[in-house]
Short mmCIF file of C-alpha atoms and ligand atoms in Angstrom, two decimals:
data_model
loop_
_atom_site.label_atom_id
_atom_site.label_comp_id
_atom_site.label_asym_id
_atom_site.label_seq_id
_atom_site.Cartn_x
_atom_site.Cartn_y
_atom_site.Cartn_z
CA MET A 1 29.82 -31.54 -45.15
CA ASN A 2 31.39 -28.17 -45.84
CA ALA A 3 31.30 -25.65 -43.02
CA LEU A 4 28.91 -22.76 -43.63
CA VAL A 5 31.21 -20.46 -41.65
CA LEU A 6 34.93 -21.10 -41.42
CA LEU A 7 37.41 -18.88 -39.61
CA GLU A 8 41.07 -19.80 -39.80
CA ASP A 9 43.47 -18.04 -37.45
CA VAL A 10 41.56 -14.78 -37.70
CA THR A 11 42.96 -11.63 -36.14
CA LYS A 12 41.35 -8.21 -36.19
CA VAL A 13 43.28 -5.20 -34.94
CA TYR A 14 41.66 -1.79 -34.62
CA GLY A 15 44.22 0.21 -32.65
CA SER A 16 47.08 -1.52 -30.94
CA GLN A 17 45.18 -4.24 -29.07
CA PRO A 18 43.65 -7.02 -31.18
CA ALA A 19 39.86 -7.22 -30.90
CA LEU A 20 40.17 -10.82 -32.14
CA ASP A 21 43.36 -12.77 -31.77
CA GLY A 22 43.97 -15.95 -33.74
CA VAL A 23 40.41 -17.30 -33.73
CA SER A 24 39.64 -20.52 -35.63
CA LEU A 25 36.07 -21.76 -35.78
CA ALA A 26 34.01 -23.97 -38.09
CA ILE A 27 30.22 -23.85 -38.03
CA GLU A 28 28.26 -26.50 -39.91
CA PRO A 29 24.94 -25.92 -41.65
CA GLY A 30 22.02 -26.19 -39.22
CA GLU A 31 24.02 -25.59 -36.04
CA SER A 32 22.86 -23.25 -33.29
CA VAL A 33 25.80 -21.46 -31.71
CA ALA A 34 25.81 -18.99 -28.83
CA VAL A 35 28.80 -16.65 -28.73
CA MET A 36 29.37 -15.57 -25.15
CA GLY A 37 31.87 -13.45 -23.27
CA PRO A 38 32.21 -10.21 -21.34
CA SER A 39 31.80 -6.80 -22.90
CA GLY A 40 34.77 -5.97 -25.09
CA SER A 41 35.77 -9.62 -25.62
CA GLY A 42 35.28 -9.46 -29.40
CA LYS A 43 31.76 -10.84 -29.93
CA SER A 44 30.50 -8.06 -32.19
CA THR A 45 33.77 -8.02 -34.08
CA LEU A 46 33.36 -11.74 -34.75
CA LEU A 47 29.80 -11.21 -36.02
CA ASN A 48 30.86 -8.31 -38.23
CA LEU A 49 33.63 -10.39 -39.80
CA ILE A 50 31.33 -13.36 -40.42
CA ALA A 51 28.76 -11.05 -42.03
CA GLY A 52 31.42 -9.41 -44.18
CA LEU A 53 30.63 -6.02 -42.64
CA ASP A 54 34.29 -5.74 -41.71
CA LEU A 55 37.48 -7.44 -42.89
CA ALA A 56 40.04 -9.44 -40.92
CA THR A 57 43.53 -8.01 -40.46
CA ALA A 58 44.96 -11.53 -40.82
CA GLY A 59 43.59 -15.02 -41.36
CA THR A 60 40.72 -16.26 -43.50
CA VAL A 61 36.95 -15.89 -43.14
CA ARG A 62 34.86 -18.14 -45.40
CA LEU A 63 31.11 -17.87 -45.66
CA ASP A 64 29.01 -20.16 -47.83
CA ASP A 65 32.16 -21.38 -49.63
CA GLN A 66 33.43 -17.91 -50.42
CA ASP A 67 36.56 -16.23 -49.08
CA VAL A 68 35.07 -12.98 -47.73
CA GLY A 69 38.42 -11.17 -47.71
CA ARG A 70 38.93 -11.76 -51.43
CA LEU A 71 35.64 -10.23 -52.51
CA ASN A 72 35.31 -6.58 -53.45
CA GLU A 73 32.74 -4.51 -51.59
CA THR A 74 29.97 -5.07 -54.15
CA ARG A 75 30.38 -8.84 -54.13
CA ARG A 76 30.63 -8.89 -50.35
CA ALA A 77 27.35 -6.97 -50.11
CA ARG A 78 25.76 -9.44 -52.53
CA LEU A 79 27.01 -12.41 -50.50
CA ARG A 80 25.69 -10.82 -47.32
CA ARG A 81 22.24 -10.15 -48.80
CA ARG A 82 21.98 -13.70 -50.09
CA SER A 83 23.58 -15.65 -47.24
CA VAL A 84 23.11 -13.72 -44.00
CA GLY A 85 20.14 -12.41 -42.06
CA LEU A 86 21.07 -9.92 -39.35
CA VAL A 87 19.07 -9.20 -36.20
CA PHE A 88 20.24 -6.49 -33.81
CA GLN A 89 19.42 -5.57 -30.23
CA PHE A 90 17.78 -2.28 -31.21
CA PHE A 91 16.02 -3.60 -34.33
CA ASN A 92 17.59 -1.11 -36.82
CA LEU A 93 14.33 -0.67 -38.70
CA LEU A 94 13.87 2.30 -41.03
CA ASP A 95 11.53 4.70 -39.17
CA ASN A 96 10.03 6.23 -42.32
CA LEU A 97 8.98 2.90 -43.82
CA SER A 98 6.00 0.75 -42.87
CA ALA A 99 6.50 -2.74 -41.40
CA LEU A 100 5.74 -4.17 -44.83
CA ASP A 101 8.24 -1.94 -46.61
CA ASN A 102 10.99 -2.54 -44.05
CA ILE A 103 10.78 -6.19 -45.09
CA ALA A 104 10.05 -5.73 -48.80
CA VAL A 105 12.92 -3.29 -49.35
CA ALA A 106 15.40 -5.93 -48.17
CA ALA A 107 14.08 -8.28 -50.87
CA GLU A 108 14.22 -5.53 -53.49
CA LEU A 109 17.82 -4.69 -52.54
CA ALA A 110 18.68 -8.32 -53.19
CA GLY A 111 17.21 -8.06 -56.69
CA ALA A 112 13.59 -9.18 -56.33
CA GLY A 113 10.86 -7.24 -58.16
CA ARG A 114 8.44 -5.03 -56.22
CA ALA A 115 5.42 -7.30 -56.53
CA ASP A 116 7.34 -10.41 -55.50
CA SER A 117 8.96 -8.52 -52.58
CA VAL A 118 5.58 -7.31 -51.30
CA ARG A 119 4.12 -10.81 -51.62
CA ARG A 120 7.01 -12.31 -49.64
CA ALA A 121 6.81 -9.56 -46.99
CA ASP A 122 3.07 -10.14 -46.60
CA GLU A 123 3.59 -13.89 -46.24
CA LEU A 124 6.13 -13.33 -43.47
CA LEU A 125 3.97 -10.76 -41.66
CA ASP A 126 1.17 -13.30 -41.76
CA ARG A 127 3.39 -16.12 -40.51
CA LEU A 128 4.73 -13.99 -37.64
CA GLY A 129 1.27 -12.87 -36.54
CA LEU A 130 1.73 -9.29 -37.74
CA ALA A 131 -0.62 -9.15 -40.72
CA ASP A 132 -2.66 -6.36 -39.12
CA LYS A 133 0.51 -4.28 -38.66
CA ARG A 134 1.60 -4.27 -42.30
CA SER A 135 1.02 -0.52 -42.74
CA ALA A 136 2.24 0.51 -39.29
CA PHE A 137 5.42 2.51 -38.92
CA PRO A 138 7.98 1.26 -36.39
CA SER A 139 7.12 4.02 -33.89
CA ARG A 140 3.62 2.50 -33.61
CA LEU A 141 4.90 -1.02 -32.91
CA SER A 142 5.87 -2.55 -29.57
CA GLY A 143 9.46 -3.67 -29.06
CA GLY A 144 8.50 -7.30 -29.61
CA GLU A 145 6.63 -6.44 -32.81
CA ARG A 146 9.59 -4.42 -34.07
CA GLN A 147 11.92 -7.31 -33.44
CA ARG A 148 9.59 -9.73 -35.26
CA VAL A 149 9.56 -7.34 -38.23
CA ALA A 150 13.36 -7.29 -38.02
CA VAL A 151 13.44 -11.10 -38.05
CA ALA A 152 11.10 -11.12 -41.05
CA ARG A 153 13.43 -8.70 -42.81
CA ALA A 154 16.39 -10.93 -41.94
CA ILE A 155 14.83 -14.02 -43.54
CA VAL A 156 13.03 -12.48 -46.54
CA ASN A 157 15.86 -13.55 -48.85
CA ASP A 158 15.91 -17.02 -47.31
CA PRO A 159 19.54 -16.89 -46.10
CA PRO A 160 21.14 -20.06 -44.72
CA LEU A 161 22.62 -18.10 -41.79
CA LEU A 162 20.93 -15.98 -39.15
CA LEU A 163 23.17 -13.75 -37.01
CA ALA A 164 21.52 -12.27 -33.94
CA ASP A 165 23.29 -9.81 -31.64
CA GLU A 166 21.54 -9.67 -28.23
CA PRO A 167 18.16 -9.98 -30.00
CA THR A 168 16.15 -9.93 -26.77
CA GLY A 169 18.31 -7.40 -24.93
CA ALA A 170 15.82 -4.56 -25.36
CA LEU A 171 12.64 -6.62 -24.85
CA ASP A 172 10.47 -7.49 -21.87
CA SER A 173 10.53 -11.16 -20.95
CA HIS A 174 7.29 -12.10 -22.74
CA SER A 175 8.29 -10.45 -26.04
CA GLY A 176 11.78 -11.85 -25.60
CA GLU A 177 10.39 -15.35 -25.37
CA GLN A 178 8.31 -14.87 -28.51
CA VAL A 179 11.40 -13.77 -30.42
CA LEU A 180 13.37 -16.69 -28.99
CA ASP A 181 10.68 -19.14 -30.05
CA LEU A 182 10.86 -17.69 -33.52
CA LEU A 183 14.65 -18.02 -33.71
CA ARG A 184 14.46 -21.60 -32.43
CA GLU A 185 11.79 -22.46 -34.95
CA LEU A 186 13.89 -21.03 -37.78
CA ASN A 187 16.86 -23.05 -36.58
CA ARG A 188 14.80 -26.22 -36.36
CA GLY A 189 13.71 -25.51 -39.93
CA GLY A 190 17.35 -25.89 -40.94
CA ARG A 191 18.71 -22.37 -40.73
CA THR A 192 22.05 -21.94 -38.99
CA LEU A 193 21.83 -19.64 -35.98
CA ILE A 194 24.66 -17.66 -34.42
CA LEU A 195 23.52 -15.79 -31.36
CA VAL A 196 25.59 -13.28 -29.43
CA THR A 197 24.45 -12.97 -25.85
CA HIS A 198 25.53 -12.19 -22.31
CA ASP A 199 22.67 -14.29 -21.05
CA GLN A 200 23.49 -17.88 -20.09
CA ARG A 201 19.80 -18.83 -19.87
CA LEU A 202 19.18 -17.53 -23.35
CA ALA A 203 22.19 -19.40 -24.68
CA GLU A 204 20.99 -22.61 -23.07
CA ALA A 205 17.49 -22.15 -24.43
CA CYS A 206 18.55 -21.48 -27.99
CA ALA A 207 21.93 -22.97 -28.75
CA GLU A 208 23.38 -26.46 -28.75
CA ARG A 209 26.90 -25.16 -28.94
CA HIS A 210 28.46 -22.49 -26.73
CA VAL A 211 31.57 -20.61 -27.76
CA HIS A 212 33.28 -18.32 -25.24
CA LEU A 213 35.53 -15.38 -26.01
CA ALA A 214 37.81 -13.49 -23.63
CA ASP A 215 40.16 -10.72 -24.76
CA GLY A 216 39.64 -11.67 -28.39
CA ARG A 217 40.55 -15.32 -27.90
CA LEU A 218 38.42 -18.42 -28.01
CA THR A 219 38.49 -19.84 -24.49
CA ALA A 220 35.81 -22.55 -24.70
CA ASP A 221 33.79 -24.34 -27.35
CA ARG A 222 31.36 -26.93 -26.02
CA ARG A 223 28.37 -28.79 -27.36
CA LEU A 224 25.34 -29.46 -25.20
CA ASP A 225 23.34 -32.64 -25.63
CA ARG A 226 20.34 -30.57 -26.46
CA ALA A 227 19.01 -27.06 -25.88
CA VAL A 228 16.67 -26.91 -22.91
CA ALA A 229 13.32 -25.16 -22.82
CA LEU A 230 13.04 -21.86 -21.01
P1 ADP B 301 31.96 -7.21 -27.53
O1 ADP B 301 31.00 -7.30 -28.66
O2 ADP B 301 32.32 -8.55 -26.94
O3 ADP B 301 31.55 -6.24 -26.49
P2 ADP B 301 33.65 -5.88 -29.44
O4 ADP B 301 33.86 -6.83 -30.57
O5 ADP B 301 32.64 -4.79 -29.65
O6 ADP B 301 33.35 -6.68 -28.12
O7 ADP B 301 35.02 -5.17 -29.10
C1 ADP B 301 36.25 -5.87 -28.92
C2 ADP B 301 37.38 -4.84 -28.76
O8 ADP B 301 37.58 -4.14 -29.98
C3 ADP B 301 37.08 -3.79 -27.71
O9 ADP B 301 38.28 -3.48 -27.05
C4 ADP B 301 36.60 -2.61 -28.53
O10 ADP B 301 36.88 -1.40 -27.88
C5 ADP B 301 37.40 -2.75 -29.82
N1 ADP B 301 36.68 -2.26 -31.00
C6 ADP B 301 35.57 -2.81 -31.53
N2 ADP B 301 35.16 -2.15 -32.63
C7 ADP B 301 36.05 -1.12 -32.79
C8 ADP B 301 36.19 -0.06 -33.76
N3 ADP B 301 35.34 0.07 -34.77
N4 ADP B 301 37.23 0.78 -33.60
C9 ADP B 301 38.10 0.63 -32.58
N5 ADP B 301 38.04 -0.34 -31.64
C10 ADP B 301 37.03 -1.21 -31.74
#
C-alpha cells in the first residue's frame, strides 16, 4: 500500500536553527498518529509541511501521491482542499458567517455548487448534533460546538487525511471528549488522523501510533497494540 503521507529526510530552516532536521516518516492510509513533543520541538512545522501550508527547505514531502514541493501554489491549495481537513486549537471559524456557511464555504472553495455545498453542510450539522445551530454565528456557540463545526468544515470535502493541532486544548473536559469521540469515529471510518498534542492521555485515547519530536528530530516512533478508552 502506498503511504498517504511520506516525508523523506525533511529539513525546515526558518532562521539559523532548523525547526525540523532530517525527518523521515511514512503514514499509511487509515492510521491514527499522535505527534508529541515539547513546545518548540517542530510539531506545528511538521503539520504545516504535510498540509502544504509551508514548504521544506530540503527533503521531500509527498501527500496522496503528489510531491508537495513540486506543485505551484494553486495546485498545492487544490491538493490541500481535496486531501486534507485541518482542525485547530482555536477553531479558526469565520466570525461573520453562520455555522452552516462556515462549512458550506469550504465545499464551495473546493468547487462544489452552492446548493450541493449547503446540502452537505446540513447533513454534517445533522450528523454532529448541531442541526438547530445551523444559522448561529460562532460567537453564539460554545467552544465544543465551535470545534464540532470546525470538524464538519474539515471533512466536508471528504479528505482522506485529518490533521488536528491540539483540537481539545481550548475545551472543557466534557466538550473535549465529544470532539475526541468524533475524531476517533472518523478514524474508525477509514480516515487517517494525525493529531498534535502535549497530552499523553489524549494521545493514548486517540492514536495507535505515537511519534515524538525533540529539537526538530524524530526521537521515537512506536505503535500501541490498540488505543485505550478515556
Ligand atoms: P511546536 O509546534 O512543537 O511548538 P514549532 O513547529 O511551532 O514547534 O516550532 C519549531 C521551531 O521553529 C521553534 O524554534 C520556532 O520558534 C521556530 N519557528 C516555527 N515557525 C516559525 C516561523 N514562521 N518563523 C520563524 N521561526 C519559526
